[in-house]
PDB file of C-alpha atoms in Angstrom:
ATOM      1  CA  UNK A   6       0.000   0.000   0.000  1.00 52.00           C
ATOM      2  CA  UNK A   7       1.367   3.404  -0.982  1.00 57.00           C
ATOM      3  CA  UNK A   8       1.004   5.831   1.893  1.00 78.00           C
ATOM      4  CA  UNK A   9      -0.291   9.359   1.453  1.00 89.00           C
ATOM      5  CA  UNK A  10       0.012  11.496   4.549  1.00 92.00           C
ATOM      6  CA  UNK A  11      -2.027  14.624   4.923  1.00 94.00           C
ATOM      7  CA  UNK A  12      -1.383  17.472   7.315  1.00 95.00           C
ATOM      8  CA  UNK A  13      -2.801  18.925   9.323  1.00 96.00           C
ATOM      9  CA  UNK A  14      -5.383  16.341  10.307  1.00 94.00           C
ATOM     10  CA  UNK A  15      -7.724  18.997  11.718  1.00 96.00           C
ATOM     11  CA  UNK A  16      -7.907  22.708  11.008  1.00 97.00           C
ATOM     12  CA  UNK A  17     -10.278  25.276  12.487  1.00 97.00           C
ATOM     13  CA  UNK A  18     -10.005  28.832  11.220  1.00 97.00           C
ATOM     14  CA  UNK A  19     -11.974  32.054  11.089  1.00 97.00           C
ATOM     15  CA  UNK A  20     -13.760  33.160   7.945  1.00 97.00           C
ATOM     16  CA  UNK A  21     -11.454  35.222   5.753  1.00 97.00           C
ATOM     17  CA  UNK A  22      -8.217  33.515   6.778  1.00 97.00           C
ATOM     18  CA  UNK A  23      -5.910  31.671   4.393  1.00 98.00           C
ATOM     19  CA  UNK A  24      -4.815  28.071   4.833  1.00 97.00           C
ATOM     20  CA  UNK A  25      -2.686  25.375   3.234  1.00 98.00           C
ATOM     21  CA  UNK A  26      -3.186  21.622   3.380  1.00 98.00           C
ATOM     22  CA  UNK A  27      -0.379  19.226   2.494  1.00 97.00           C
ATOM     23  CA  UNK A  28      -0.336  15.762   0.971  1.00 96.00           C
ATOM     24  CA  UNK A  29       2.991  13.900   1.064  1.00 95.00           C
ATOM     25  CA  UNK A  30       4.265  10.529  -0.033  1.00 92.00           C
ATOM     26  CA  UNK A  31       7.512   8.711  -0.655  1.00 90.00           C
ATOM     27  CA  UNK A  32       5.992   7.257  -3.831  1.00 89.00           C
ATOM     28  CA  UNK A  33       5.724   8.798  -7.263  1.00 91.00           C
ATOM     29  CA  UNK A  34       2.251   9.172  -8.725  1.00 91.00           C
ATOM     30  CA  UNK A  35       1.085   9.548 -12.307  1.00 90.00           C
ATOM     31  CA  UNK A  36      -1.465  12.058 -11.125  1.00 91.00           C
ATOM     32  CA  UNK A  37      -3.034  13.285  -7.945  1.00 93.00           C
ATOM     33  CA  UNK A  38      -6.601  14.269  -7.217  1.00 95.00           C
ATOM     34  CA  UNK A  39      -8.177  16.388  -4.509  1.00 97.00           C
ATOM     35  CA  UNK A  40     -11.671  15.661  -3.260  1.00 97.00           C
ATOM     36  CA  UNK A  41     -13.968  17.398  -0.789  1.00 97.00           C
ATOM     37  CA  UNK A  42     -16.418  15.435   1.316  1.00 96.00           C
ATOM     38  CA  UNK A  43     -19.273  16.987   3.248  1.00 93.00           C
ATOM     39  CA  UNK A  44     -20.788  15.200   6.263  1.00 88.00           C
ATOM     40  CA  UNK A  45     -22.967  12.265   5.267  1.00 86.00           C
ATOM     41  CA  UNK A  46     -21.997  12.475   1.597  1.00 91.00           C
ATOM     42  CA  UNK A  47     -19.461  10.868  -0.702  1.00 94.00           C
ATOM     43  CA  UNK A  48     -16.282  12.659  -1.811  1.00 95.00           C
ATOM     44  CA  UNK A  49     -16.594  15.010  -4.773  1.00 95.00           C
ATOM     45  CA  UNK A  50     -13.702  15.563  -7.156  1.00 95.00           C
ATOM     46  CA  UNK A  51     -12.209  19.073  -7.101  1.00 96.00           C
ATOM     47  CA  UNK A  52      -9.186  18.777  -9.383  1.00 96.00           C
ATOM     48  CA  UNK A  53      -6.629  16.481 -10.981  1.00 94.00           C
ATOM     49  CA  UNK A  54      -2.973  17.483 -11.336  1.00 94.00           C
ATOM     50  CA  UNK A  55      -0.796  15.518 -13.712  1.00 92.00           C
ATOM     51  CA  UNK A  56       2.479  17.290 -14.468  1.00 93.00           C
ATOM     52  CA  UNK A  57       5.245  17.836 -11.908  1.00 94.00           C
ATOM     53  CA  UNK A  58       5.176  21.474 -10.788  1.00 95.00           C
ATOM     54  CA  UNK A  59       1.690  22.015 -12.162  1.00 96.00           C
ATOM     55  CA  UNK A  60      -0.480  24.664 -10.528  1.00 97.00           C
ATOM     56  CA  UNK A  61      -4.243  24.747 -10.979  1.00 97.00           C
ATOM     57  CA  UNK A  62      -6.679  27.315  -9.668  1.00 97.00           C
ATOM     58  CA  UNK A  63     -10.332  26.811  -8.877  1.00 95.00           C
ATOM     59  CA  UNK A  64     -11.718  30.171  -7.708  1.00 95.00           C
ATOM     60  CA  UNK A  65     -10.152  30.664  -4.249  1.00 97.00           C
ATOM     61  CA  UNK A  66      -8.494  27.228  -4.248  1.00 97.00           C
ATOM     62  CA  UNK A  67      -4.968  26.728  -5.607  1.00 98.00           C
ATOM     63  CA  UNK A  68      -3.576  23.230  -6.115  1.00 98.00           C
ATOM     64  CA  UNK A  69       0.061  22.421  -6.733  1.00 97.00           C
ATOM     65  CA  UNK A  70       1.734  19.147  -7.692  1.00 96.00           C
ATOM     66  CA  UNK A  71       5.311  18.741  -6.502  1.00 96.00           C
ATOM     67  CA  UNK A  72       8.116  18.692  -9.043  1.00 95.00           C
ATOM     68  CA  UNK A  73       8.887  15.062  -8.252  1.00 94.00           C
ATOM     69  CA  UNK A  74       5.178  14.101  -8.318  1.00 93.00           C
ATOM     70  CA  UNK A  75       5.350  12.808  -4.740  1.00 93.00           C
ATOM     71  CA  UNK A  76       3.467  15.583  -2.973  1.00 95.00           C
ATOM     72  CA  UNK A  77       0.792  18.199  -3.407  1.00 97.00           C
ATOM     73  CA  UNK A  78      -0.679  21.165  -1.619  1.00 97.00           C
ATOM     74  CA  UNK A  79      -4.051  22.863  -1.500  1.00 98.00           C
ATOM     75  CA  UNK A  80      -4.172  26.541  -0.605  1.00 98.00           C
ATOM     76  CA  UNK A  81      -7.452  28.295   0.165  1.00 98.00           C
ATOM     77  CA  UNK A  82      -7.586  32.078   0.125  1.00 98.00           C
ATOM     78  CA  UNK A  83     -10.122  33.954   2.238  1.00 98.00           C
ATOM     79  CA  UNK A  84     -11.838  30.823   3.525  1.00 97.00           C
ATOM     80  CA  UNK A  85     -15.611  30.811   3.762  1.00 97.00           C
ATOM     81  CA  UNK A  86     -17.966  28.637   5.850  1.00 96.00           C
ATOM     82  CA  UNK A  87     -18.935  26.824   2.649  1.00 95.00           C
ATOM     83  CA  UNK A  88     -15.368  25.505   2.437  1.00 96.00           C
ATOM     84  CA  UNK A  89     -15.977  23.416   5.559  1.00 96.00           C
ATOM     85  CA  UNK A  90     -15.496  19.717   4.910  1.00 96.00           C
ATOM     86  CA  UNK A  91     -13.065  16.836   4.712  1.00 96.00           C
ATOM     87  CA  UNK A  92     -10.366  17.317   2.072  1.00 97.00           C
ATOM     88  CA  UNK A  93      -8.863  14.152   0.652  1.00 96.00           C
ATOM     89  CA  UNK A  94      -5.939  13.730  -1.664  1.00 96.00           C
ATOM     90  CA  UNK A  95      -5.674  10.603  -3.796  1.00 94.00           C
ATOM     91  CA  UNK A  96      -2.769   9.356  -5.863  1.00 91.00           C
ATOM     92  CA  UNK A  97      -2.831   7.342  -9.042  1.00 87.00           C
ATOM     93  CA  UNK A  98       0.187   4.986  -8.860  1.00 80.00           C
ATOM     94  CA  UNK A  99       2.408   4.280 -11.815  1.00 67.00           C
ATOM     95  CA  UNK A 100       1.515   0.595 -11.775  1.00 65.00           C
ATOM     96  CA  UNK A 101      -1.168   0.615 -14.435  1.00 61.00           C
ATOM     97  CA  UNK A 102      -3.718  -0.483 -11.861  1.00 63.00           C
ATOM     98  CA  UNK A 103      -7.003   1.356 -11.850  1.00 67.00           C
ATOM     99  CA  UNK A 104      -7.285   2.020  -8.125  1.00 77.00           C
ATOM    100  CA  UNK A 105      -6.362   5.183  -6.227  1.00 84.00           C
ATOM    101  CA  UNK A 106      -4.578   5.514  -2.900  1.00 88.00           C
ATOM    102  CA  UNK A 107      -6.240   7.964  -0.539  1.00 90.00           C
ATOM    103  CA  UNK A 108      -4.774  10.160   2.142  1.00 91.00           C
ATOM    104  CA  UNK A 109      -6.296  10.151   5.630  1.00 87.00           C
ATOM    105  CA  UNK A 110      -7.852  13.560   5.078  1.00 93.00           C
ATOM    106  CA  UNK A 111      -7.855  17.053   6.557  1.00 96.00           C
ATOM    107  CA  UNK A 112     -11.012  18.115   8.338  1.00 96.00           C
ATOM    108  CA  UNK A 113     -11.481  21.850   7.832  1.00 97.00           C
ATOM    109  CA  UNK A 114     -13.908  23.967   9.819  1.00 97.00           C
ATOM    110  CA  UNK A 115     -14.387  27.603   8.846  1.00 97.00           C
ATOM    111  CA  UNK A 116     -16.033  29.599  11.607  1.00 97.00           C
ATOM    112  CA  UNK A 117     -18.249  32.498  10.518  1.00 95.00           C
TER     113      UNK A 117
ATOM    114  CA  UNK B  20     -25.187  14.657 -14.627  1.00 65.00           C
ATOM    115  CA  UNK B  21     -23.086  11.601 -13.848  1.00 67.00           C
ATOM    116  CA  UNK B  22     -24.316   9.454 -11.067  1.00 91.00           C
ATOM    117  CA  UNK B  23     -23.284   6.713  -8.706  1.00 96.00           C
ATOM    118  CA  UNK B  24     -26.183   5.570  -6.571  1.00 96.00           C
ATOM    119  CA  UNK B  25     -26.000   3.445  -3.448  1.00 96.00           C
ATOM    120  CA  UNK B  26     -29.149   1.629  -2.460  1.00 92.00           C
ATOM    121  CA  UNK B  27     -29.336   2.790   1.164  1.00 92.00           C
ATOM    122  CA  UNK B  28     -28.126   5.852   3.078  1.00 94.00           C
ATOM    123  CA  UNK B  29     -28.501   4.228   6.479  1.00 96.00           C
ATOM    124  CA  UNK B  30     -28.688   0.581   7.443  1.00 97.00           C
ATOM    125  CA  UNK B  31     -28.928  -1.180  10.801  1.00 97.00           C
ATOM    126  CA  UNK B  32     -28.288  -4.922  10.884  1.00 97.00           C
ATOM    127  CA  UNK B  33     -27.826  -7.561  13.543  1.00 97.00           C
ATOM    128  CA  UNK B  34     -24.645  -9.516  14.154  1.00 98.00           C
ATOM    129  CA  UNK B  35     -24.554 -12.617  11.980  1.00 97.00           C
ATOM    130  CA  UNK B  36     -26.917 -11.288   9.305  1.00 97.00           C
ATOM    131  CA  UNK B  37     -25.995 -11.422   5.629  1.00 97.00           C
ATOM    132  CA  UNK B  38     -25.906  -7.864   4.317  1.00 97.00           C
ATOM    133  CA  UNK B  39     -26.068  -6.663   0.715  1.00 97.00           C
ATOM    134  CA  UNK B  40     -24.940  -3.189  -0.287  1.00 98.00           C
ATOM    135  CA  UNK B  41     -25.826  -2.259  -3.849  1.00 97.00           C
ATOM    136  CA  UNK B  42     -24.224   0.310  -6.118  1.00 97.00           C
ATOM    137  CA  UNK B  43     -25.266   1.397  -9.601  1.00 97.00           C
ATOM    138  CA  UNK B  44     -23.499   3.808 -11.971  1.00 97.00           C
ATOM    139  CA  UNK B  45     -24.851   5.312 -15.165  1.00 95.00           C
ATOM    140  CA  UNK B  46     -21.569   6.419 -16.745  1.00 93.00           C
ATOM    141  CA  UNK B  47     -20.634   3.175 -18.516  1.00 94.00           C
ATOM    142  CA  UNK B  48     -17.472   3.011 -16.401  1.00 94.00           C
ATOM    143  CA  UNK B  49     -15.412  -0.153 -16.497  1.00 94.00           C
ATOM    144  CA  UNK B  50     -14.028   0.114 -12.962  1.00 94.00           C
ATOM    145  CA  UNK B  51     -15.978   0.006  -9.735  1.00 96.00           C
ATOM    146  CA  UNK B  52     -14.756   0.097  -6.158  1.00 96.00           C
ATOM    147  CA  UNK B  53     -15.926  -0.448  -2.609  1.00 97.00           C
ATOM    148  CA  UNK B  54     -14.263   1.461   0.224  1.00 96.00           C
ATOM    149  CA  UNK B  55     -14.938   1.744   3.892  1.00 96.00           C
ATOM    150  CA  UNK B  56     -14.254   4.974   5.728  1.00 94.00           C
ATOM    151  CA  UNK B  57     -13.469   5.128   9.433  1.00 92.00           C
ATOM    152  CA  UNK B  58     -12.324   8.104  11.522  1.00 86.00           C
ATOM    153  CA  UNK B  59      -8.549   8.421  11.507  1.00 81.00           C
ATOM    154  CA  UNK B  60      -8.110   5.598   8.979  1.00 84.00           C
ATOM    155  CA  UNK B  61      -9.215   7.313   5.792  1.00 86.00           C
ATOM    156  CA  UNK B  62     -10.657   5.380   2.862  1.00 91.00           C
ATOM    157  CA  UNK B  63      -9.614   1.767   2.718  1.00 92.00           C
ATOM    158  CA  UNK B  64     -10.190  -0.297  -0.391  1.00 93.00           C
ATOM    159  CA  UNK B  65     -12.169  -3.484   0.155  1.00 96.00           C
ATOM    160  CA  UNK B  66     -12.614  -4.824  -3.380  1.00 96.00           C
ATOM    161  CA  UNK B  67     -12.598  -3.505  -6.885  1.00 94.00           C
ATOM    162  CA  UNK B  68     -13.667  -4.714 -10.292  1.00 95.00           C
ATOM    163  CA  UNK B  69     -12.370  -3.703 -13.701  1.00 93.00           C
ATOM    164  CA  UNK B  70     -14.837  -5.690 -15.764  1.00 92.00           C
ATOM    165  CA  UNK B  71     -18.032  -7.670 -15.522  1.00 93.00           C
ATOM    166  CA  UNK B  72     -17.566 -10.832 -13.445  1.00 89.00           C
ATOM    167  CA  UNK B  73     -14.009  -9.750 -12.558  1.00 92.00           C
ATOM    168  CA  UNK B  74     -12.968  -8.833  -9.039  1.00 94.00           C
ATOM    169  CA  UNK B  75      -9.761  -8.012  -7.226  1.00 93.00           C
ATOM    170  CA  UNK B  76      -9.061  -7.885  -3.505  1.00 94.00           C
ATOM    171  CA  UNK B  77      -8.188  -4.543  -2.035  1.00 92.00           C
ATOM    172  CA  UNK B  78      -6.432  -3.856   1.247  1.00 90.00           C
ATOM    173  CA  UNK B  79      -9.100  -5.223   3.619  1.00 95.00           C
ATOM    174  CA  UNK B  80     -11.180  -7.929   1.883  1.00 96.00           C
ATOM    175  CA  UNK B  81     -11.628 -10.202   4.904  1.00 96.00           C
ATOM    176  CA  UNK B  82     -15.268 -10.688   5.829  1.00 96.00           C
ATOM    177  CA  UNK B  83     -16.505  -9.300   2.515  1.00 98.00           C
ATOM    178  CA  UNK B  84     -17.303 -10.561  -0.948  1.00 97.00           C
ATOM    179  CA  UNK B  85     -18.497  -8.816  -4.105  1.00 97.00           C
ATOM    180  CA  UNK B  86     -20.530  -9.504  -7.185  1.00 97.00           C
ATOM    181  CA  UNK B  87     -20.501  -7.824 -10.571  1.00 97.00           C
ATOM    182  CA  UNK B  88     -22.964  -9.509 -12.901  1.00 95.00           C
ATOM    183  CA  UNK B  89     -23.652  -6.359 -14.952  1.00 96.00           C
ATOM    184  CA  UNK B  90     -21.348  -3.510 -15.898  1.00 96.00           C
ATOM    185  CA  UNK B  91     -23.389  -0.881 -14.112  1.00 96.00           C
ATOM    186  CA  UNK B  92     -23.888  -2.734 -10.827  1.00 97.00           C
ATOM    187  CA  UNK B  93     -21.397  -3.713  -8.120  1.00 97.00           C
ATOM    188  CA  UNK B  94     -22.593  -5.348  -4.928  1.00 97.00           C
ATOM    189  CA  UNK B  95     -20.774  -5.691  -1.629  1.00 98.00           C
ATOM    190  CA  UNK B  96     -21.754  -8.621   0.554  1.00 98.00           C
ATOM    191  CA  UNK B  97     -21.074  -9.059   4.242  1.00 97.00           C
ATOM    192  CA  UNK B  98     -21.446 -12.798   4.676  1.00 94.00           C
ATOM    193  CA  UNK B  99     -21.966 -12.631   8.440  1.00 97.00           C
ATOM    194  CA  UNK B 100     -22.027  -9.094   9.750  1.00 97.00           C
ATOM    195  CA  UNK B 101     -19.965  -8.266  12.819  1.00 97.00           C
ATOM    196  CA  UNK B 102     -19.847  -5.153  14.975  1.00 97.00           C
ATOM    197  CA  UNK B 103     -16.379  -4.257  13.676  1.00 97.00           C
ATOM    198  CA  UNK B 104     -17.940  -3.823  10.248  1.00 98.00           C
ATOM    199  CA  UNK B 105     -19.894  -0.829  11.474  1.00 98.00           C
ATOM    200  CA  UNK B 106     -18.655   1.898   9.135  1.00 97.00           C
ATOM    201  CA  UNK B 107     -19.366   4.249   6.261  1.00 96.00           C
ATOM    202  CA  UNK B 108     -19.250   2.340   2.973  1.00 97.00           C
ATOM    203  CA  UNK B 109     -18.497   4.203  -0.224  1.00 97.00           C
ATOM    204  CA  UNK B 110     -18.897   2.946  -3.773  1.00 97.00           C
ATOM    205  CA  UNK B 111     -17.007   4.597  -6.629  1.00 96.00           C
ATOM    206  CA  UNK B 112     -16.541   4.145 -10.350  1.00 95.00           C
ATOM    207  CA  UNK B 113     -13.986   5.286 -12.895  1.00 92.00           C
ATOM    208  CA  UNK B 114     -13.221   4.950 -16.559  1.00 90.00           C
ATOM    209  CA  UNK B 115     -10.201   2.898 -17.525  1.00 87.00           C
ATOM    210  CA  UNK B 116      -7.297   5.185 -18.377  1.00 83.00           C
ATOM    211  CA  UNK B 117      -8.639   8.112 -16.368  1.00 86.00           C
ATOM    212  CA  UNK B 118      -7.727   8.513 -12.705  1.00 85.00           C
ATOM    213  CA  UNK B 119     -10.794  10.365 -11.468  1.00 89.00           C
ATOM    214  CA  UNK B 120     -13.228   8.446  -9.285  1.00 92.00           C
ATOM    215  CA  UNK B 121     -16.902   9.292  -8.873  1.00 94.00           C
ATOM    216  CA  UNK B 122     -18.482   8.388  -5.574  1.00 96.00           C
ATOM    217  CA  UNK B 123     -21.909   7.478  -4.371  1.00 96.00           C
ATOM    218  CA  UNK B 124     -23.445   9.197  -1.362  1.00 95.00           C
ATOM    219  CA  UNK B 125     -22.334   6.470   1.010  1.00 96.00           C
ATOM    220  CA  UNK B 126     -24.093   3.923   3.199  1.00 96.00           C
ATOM    221  CA  UNK B 127     -23.702   4.249   6.928  1.00 96.00           C
ATOM    222  CA  UNK B 128     -23.964   0.701   8.247  1.00 97.00           C
ATOM    223  CA  UNK B 129     -24.425  -0.049  11.918  1.00 98.00           C
ATOM    224  CA  UNK B 130     -24.128  -3.648  13.100  1.00 98.00           C
ATOM    225  CA  UNK B 131     -25.652  -4.255  16.521  1.00 97.00           C
TER     226      UNK B 131
END
């Protein structure tokens, strides 16, 4: 099993603050996805990053894939209560298999 | 809108019962997955299937079996439910060659 470690595990911030969530591994991935999961629901895909060093922006969310394709970060600018949820990173290994390896998640709470 | 549908949102079963969790996707995806999600442990892969009648063990297959008789449907079976199988169960599907997974809304199973 290829381990993806996310940090921090929990994060509670005030509305309007910025934050960064990290996803690290010792393994190389073909691509990496970020998902957000709200309580009682399944994860929903936010973005896929494929190229080492790639940066993608989704409104106030900025995703970066590490140069070596072993790590990724998610930065949220001016967090809003609607950003509250569990953020999961998932890596697609270079094995040709069709399954993803998921991180343990970062639970974000944005306080109004 | 793409959809993965799990048959139940909440389920309460007794120890020793045989439990069926059903999942249907309408995206003509080849790959389907069953995960369980527990606090602090993230998503753990139970079984996956990359074709009709094909199945592969994931990281934690013990106590579970699966069935995929049709491309759109993937069933998870708990042969004899135990209290340590109380969890959130998530079904997902993906298209071969693409890393993104699409999740159902989850089934929260409680075994008493």
